[in-house]
Amino acid sequence: IAGITQAPTSQILAAGRRMTLRCTQDMRHNAMYWYRQDLGLGLRLIHYSNTAGTTGKGEVPDGYSVSRANTDDFPLTLASAVPSQTSVYFCASSERRIDSSTGELFFGEGSRLTVL
Amino acid sequence: GQNIDQPTEMTATEGAIVQINCTYQTSGFNGLFWYQQHAGEAPTFLSYNVLDGLEEKGRFSSFLSRSKGYSYLLLKELQMKDSASYLCAFMDSNYQLIWGAGTKLIIKP
């Protein structure tokens, strides 16, 4: 089934550790995004990539980094995890960059990260 | 500044109609979106409105009034599977999506 695959589904991490959340899509979408979702708040954009080889900062980029070496993969790295990064992380993609499309995003199933 | 607001929780009865409201404030606007998110799952796209008026898609309809900064999602003939959170989001002048916190809809038999 075509779509977005995220890994791991869930992870408990000690503060200060490095962690990479993986995201792979097989829809050949150009644009990809990382969001975090916290209780009582709307989805917040961390980083995005409009096309392979380019990335940009979203609303809450501090403490996170991304890379987009190819069309399919968009990993999110926490260099040194802190408890405030405890959240559910969603990877998403869109066929074209958001300003030239209907805005339909396709989301992965999420990665639940707990930082102790 | 920018903000978006929707009720935290609503309850409705199976078979009935429910309207979920969303209000927003922004200096630049490029469309309004509704997504559905079942508990523990990914959000899925429901609708996109860029012009004023009502867009109907089966049991779901979405309305937009740009002058009032207002949208609603109308769900008819409610089914138990409609129990979910409904996320409202607008696209601002920088083409960033600004998301509401979501409305949790509880359907009772």
CSV table of C-alpha atoms in Angstrom, one decimal:
chain,number,residue,atom,x,y,z
A,1,ILE,CA,0.0,0.0,0.0
A,2,ALA,CA,1.5,3.3,-1.1
A,3,GLY,CA,2.0,5.9,1.6
A,4,ILE,CA,4.3,7.2,4.3
A,5,THR,CA,6.2,4.9,6.7
A,6,GLN,CA,7.6,6.2,10.0
A,7,ALA,CA,9.9,4.5,12.4
A,8,PRO,CA,10.0,3.9,15.3
A,9,THR,CA,6.3,3.9,16.2
A,10,SER,CA,7.2,4.6,19.8
A,11,GLN,CA,10.4,5.3,21.7
A,12,ILE,CA,11.5,6.2,25.2
A,13,LEU,CA,14.7,8.1,25.3
A,14,ALA,CA,17.0,9.4,28.0
A,15,ALA,CA,17.7,13.1,28.0
A,16,GLY,CA,20.9,14.0,26.2
A,17,ARG,CA,20.7,11.1,23.8
A,18,ARG,CA,20.7,11.5,20.0
A,19,MET,CA,17.7,10.1,18.1
A,20,THR,CA,16.7,9.9,14.5
A,21,LEU,CA,13.1,9.4,13.4
A,22,ARG,CA,12.8,7.9,10.0
A,23,CYS,CA,10.3,8.8,7.3
A,24,THR,CA,10.0,7.2,3.9
A,25,GLN,CA,7.3,7.8,1.2
A,26,ASP,CA,6.7,5.9,-2.0
A,27,MET,CA,4.3,8.3,-3.7
A,28,ARG,CA,7.1,10.3,-5.4
A,29,HIS,CA,5.9,13.4,-3.7
A,30,ASN,CA,8.1,16.4,-4.0
A,31,ALA,CA,7.4,18.1,-0.6
A,32,MET,CA,7.8,16.6,2.8
A,33,TYR,CA,7.2,17.9,6.3
A,34,TRP,CA,7.8,17.1,10.0
A,35,TYR,CA,5.2,18.2,12.5
A,36,ARG,CA,4.9,17.7,16.2
A,37,GLN,CA,1.5,17.4,17.9
A,38,ASP,CA,1.1,18.2,21.6
A,39,LEU,CA,-2.1,18.0,23.7
A,40,GLY,CA,-4.1,21.2,23.5
A,41,LEU,CA,-2.0,22.6,20.7
A,42,GLY,CA,-2.3,22.5,16.9
A,43,LEU,CA,0.2,20.7,14.8
A,44,ARG,CA,3.4,22.7,14.6
A,45,LEU,CA,5.8,22.6,11.7
A,46,ILE,CA,9.4,21.7,12.6
A,47,HIS,CA,11.1,21.5,9.2
A,48,TYR,CA,10.1,21.0,5.6
A,49,SER,CA,11.6,20.2,2.2
A,50,ASN,CA,10.0,21.4,-1.0
A,51,THR,CA,12.2,19.1,-3.1
A,52,ALA,CA,15.1,16.7,-2.8
A,53,GLY,CA,18.3,18.5,-1.8
A,54,THR,CA,16.5,21.5,-0.1
A,55,THR,CA,15.2,22.0,3.4
A,56,GLY,CA,13.7,24.9,5.4
A,57,LYS,CA,12.8,25.8,9.0
A,58,GLY,CA,9.3,25.8,10.2
A,59,GLU,CA,7.7,27.3,13.3
A,60,VAL,CA,9.7,25.3,15.9
A,61,PRO,CA,13.0,24.1,14.4
A,62,ASP,CA,15.3,24.5,17.5
A,63,GLY,CA,16.9,21.3,18.6
A,64,TYR,CA,16.0,19.4,15.4
A,65,SER,CA,17.7,18.9,12.1
A,66,VAL,CA,16.7,17.2,8.8
A,67,SER,CA,18.2,16.1,5.5
A,68,ARG,CA,16.7,15.3,2.1
A,69,ALA,CA,19.2,13.3,0.2
A,70,ASN,CA,16.6,11.8,-2.1
A,71,THR,CA,12.9,12.1,-2.9
A,72,ASP,CA,11.7,9.3,-0.7
A,73,ASP,CA,13.5,9.8,2.7
A,74,PHE,CA,13.2,12.7,5.2
A,75,PRO,CA,14.8,11.8,8.5
A,76,LEU,CA,14.4,14.0,11.6
A,77,THR,CA,17.3,14.1,14.1
A,78,LEU,CA,17.3,15.3,17.7
A,79,ALA,CA,20.9,15.9,18.4
A,80,SER,CA,20.6,16.0,22.2
A,81,ALA,CA,17.0,15.2,23.4
A,82,VAL,CA,15.3,17.2,26.1
A,83,PRO,CA,12.1,16.5,28.0
A,84,SER,CA,10.3,19.3,26.2
A,85,GLN,CA,10.7,17.3,23.0
A,86,THR,CA,8.3,14.6,24.3
A,87,SER,CA,5.6,14.6,21.7
A,88,VAL,CA,4.0,12.8,18.8
A,89,TYR,CA,5.9,13.4,15.6
A,90,PHE,CA,4.2,13.2,12.2
A,91,CYS,CA,5.9,13.1,8.9
A,92,ALA,CA,3.8,14.3,5.9
A,93,SER,CA,4.1,14.8,2.2
A,94,SER,CA,2.4,16.6,-0.6
A,95,GLU,CA,2.6,16.1,-4.3
A,96,ARG,CA,3.9,19.7,-4.9
A,97,ARG,CA,5.1,22.4,-2.6
A,98,ILE,CA,2.2,23.7,-0.5
A,99,ASP,CA,1.8,27.0,-2.3
A,100,SER,CA,1.1,25.4,-5.6
A,101,SER,CA,-1.3,22.6,-4.6
A,102,THR,CA,-4.6,22.2,-2.9
A,103,GLY,CA,-2.9,21.8,0.4
A,104,GLU,CA,-3.6,18.1,0.8
A,105,LEU,CA,-1.1,16.5,3.0
A,106,PHE,CA,-0.6,12.8,3.5
A,107,PHE,CA,0.5,11.9,7.0
A,108,GLY,CA,2.4,9.0,8.4
A,109,GLU,CA,1.1,7.1,11.4
A,110,GLY,CA,3.2,9.1,13.8
A,111,SER,CA,6.2,8.4,16.2
A,112,ARG,CA,5.5,8.8,19.9
A,113,LEU,CA,8.6,10.0,21.6
A,114,THR,CA,9.1,10.2,25.4
A,115,VAL,CA,12.2,11.9,26.7
A,116,LEU,CA,13.0,11.3,30.3
B,1,GLY,CA,-1.0,38.5,14.7
B,2,GLN,CA,-2.5,35.2,13.7
B,3,ASN,CA,-4.7,32.9,15.6
B,4,ILE,CA,-7.2,30.1,15.0
B,5,ASP,CA,-9.9,28.8,17.3
B,6,GLN,CA,-12.2,25.9,17.5
B,7,PRO,CA,-14.2,24.3,20.3
B,8,THR,CA,-12.3,21.7,22.3
B,9,GLU,CA,-15.0,19.1,22.4
B,10,MET,CA,-18.5,18.4,21.1
B,11,THR,CA,-21.1,15.7,21.6
B,12,ALA,CA,-23.7,14.6,19.1
B,13,THR,CA,-26.1,11.7,18.6
B,14,GLU,CA,-25.9,9.0,16.0
B,15,GLY,CA,-28.0,9.9,12.9
B,16,ALA,CA,-28.0,13.6,13.8
B,17,ILE,CA,-26.3,16.6,12.2
B,18,VAL,CA,-23.4,18.5,13.9
B,19,GLN,CA,-21.6,21.7,12.9
B,20,ILE,CA,-18.0,22.3,14.0
B,21,ASN,CA,-17.0,26.0,13.9
B,22,CYS,CA,-13.6,27.5,13.3
B,23,THR,CA,-12.6,31.1,13.5
B,24,TYR,CA,-9.3,32.6,12.4
B,25,GLN,CA,-7.5,35.9,12.3
B,26,THR,CA,-4.7,36.5,9.7
B,27,SER,CA,-3.5,39.3,7.5
B,28,GLY,CA,-2.9,37.0,4.6
B,29,PHE,CA,-5.1,34.1,3.6
B,30,ASN,CA,-4.6,31.3,1.1
B,31,GLY,CA,-7.2,28.8,2.0
B,32,LEU,CA,-8.8,26.8,4.8
B,33,PHE,CA,-8.6,23.1,5.4
B,34,TRP,CA,-10.3,20.5,7.5
B,35,TYR,CA,-8.7,17.2,8.5
B,36,GLN,CA,-10.1,14.2,10.4
B,37,GLN,CA,-7.9,12.4,13.0
B,38,HIS,CA,-9.0,9.3,14.8
B,39,ALA,CA,-7.4,8.7,18.2
B,40,GLY,CA,-3.9,7.4,17.8
B,41,GLU,CA,-4.0,7.7,14.0
B,42,ALA,CA,-2.7,10.1,11.3
B,43,PRO,CA,-4.8,13.1,10.2
B,44,THR,CA,-6.6,12.6,6.9
B,45,PHE,CA,-7.7,15.4,4.5
B,46,LEU,CA,-11.4,16.2,4.3
B,47,SER,CA,-11.7,19.6,2.5
B,48,TYR,CA,-10.1,22.7,1.2
B,49,ASN,CA,-12.0,26.1,0.8
B,50,VAL,CA,-10.4,29.1,-0.8
B,51,LEU,CA,-13.5,30.9,-2.0
B,52,ASP,CA,-16.6,31.9,0.0
B,53,GLY,CA,-19.4,29.4,0.1
B,54,LEU,CA,-20.3,25.8,0.8
B,55,GLU,CA,-18.5,22.8,-0.6
B,56,GLU,CA,-20.4,19.5,-0.3
B,57,LYS,CA,-18.7,16.1,-0.3
B,58,GLY,CA,-21.1,13.3,0.6
B,59,ARG,CA,-22.1,13.5,4.2
B,60,PHE,CA,-19.5,16.2,4.9
B,61,SER,CA,-19.8,19.9,3.9
B,62,SER,CA,-17.4,22.8,4.6
B,63,PHE,CA,-18.3,26.5,4.5
B,64,LEU,CA,-16.1,29.5,4.4
B,65,SER,CA,-16.6,33.2,4.9
B,66,ARG,CA,-13.4,35.1,4.3
B,67,SER,CA,-14.8,38.5,5.4
B,68,LYS,CA,-15.8,37.0,8.8
B,69,GLY,CA,-12.8,34.8,9.2
B,70,TYR,CA,-15.1,31.9,9.8
B,71,SER,CA,-15.5,28.3,8.6
B,72,TYR,CA,-17.6,25.4,9.6
B,73,LEU,CA,-17.6,21.7,8.9
B,74,LEU,CA,-21.1,20.1,8.7
B,75,LEU,CA,-21.5,16.4,9.3
B,76,LYS,CA,-24.8,14.8,8.4
B,77,GLU,CA,-26.3,11.4,9.3
B,78,LEU,CA,-23.7,10.9,12.0
B,79,GLN,CA,-22.2,7.5,12.3
B,80,MET,CA,-20.2,6.1,15.2
B,81,LYS,CA,-17.1,6.0,13.0
B,82,ASP,CA,-17.3,9.8,12.8
B,83,SER,CA,-16.1,9.9,16.4
B,84,ALA,CA,-12.7,11.6,15.9
B,85,SER,CA,-10.9,15.0,16.3
B,86,TYR,CA,-11.5,17.5,13.5
B,87,LEU,CA,-8.6,19.8,12.7
B,88,CYS,CA,-9.1,23.2,11.2
B,89,ALA,CA,-6.1,24.9,9.5
B,90,PHE,CA,-5.5,28.0,7.3
B,91,MET,CA,-2.7,28.8,5.0
B,92,ASP,CA,-1.2,32.2,5.7
B,93,SER,CA,0.4,34.7,3.3
B,94,ASN,CA,3.7,32.8,3.6
B,95,TYR,CA,1.9,29.6,2.6
B,96,GLN,CA,2.4,28.1,6.0
B,97,LEU,CA,-0.4,26.0,7.5
B,98,ILE,CA,-1.6,27.3,10.9
B,99,TRP,CA,-3.4,24.6,12.7
B,100,GLY,CA,-6.1,24.7,15.4
B,101,ALA,CA,-5.9,22.4,18.4
B,102,GLY,CA,-8.7,20.3,17.1
B,103,THR,CA,-12.3,19.5,18.1
B,104,LYS,CA,-12.9,16.2,19.6
B,105,LEU,CA,-16.3,14.9,18.4
B,106,ILE,CA,-18.0,12.3,20.6
B,107,ILE,CA,-20.9,10.4,19.0
B,108,LYS,CA,-23.4,8.8,21.3
B,109,PRO,CA,-25.9,6.0,20.2
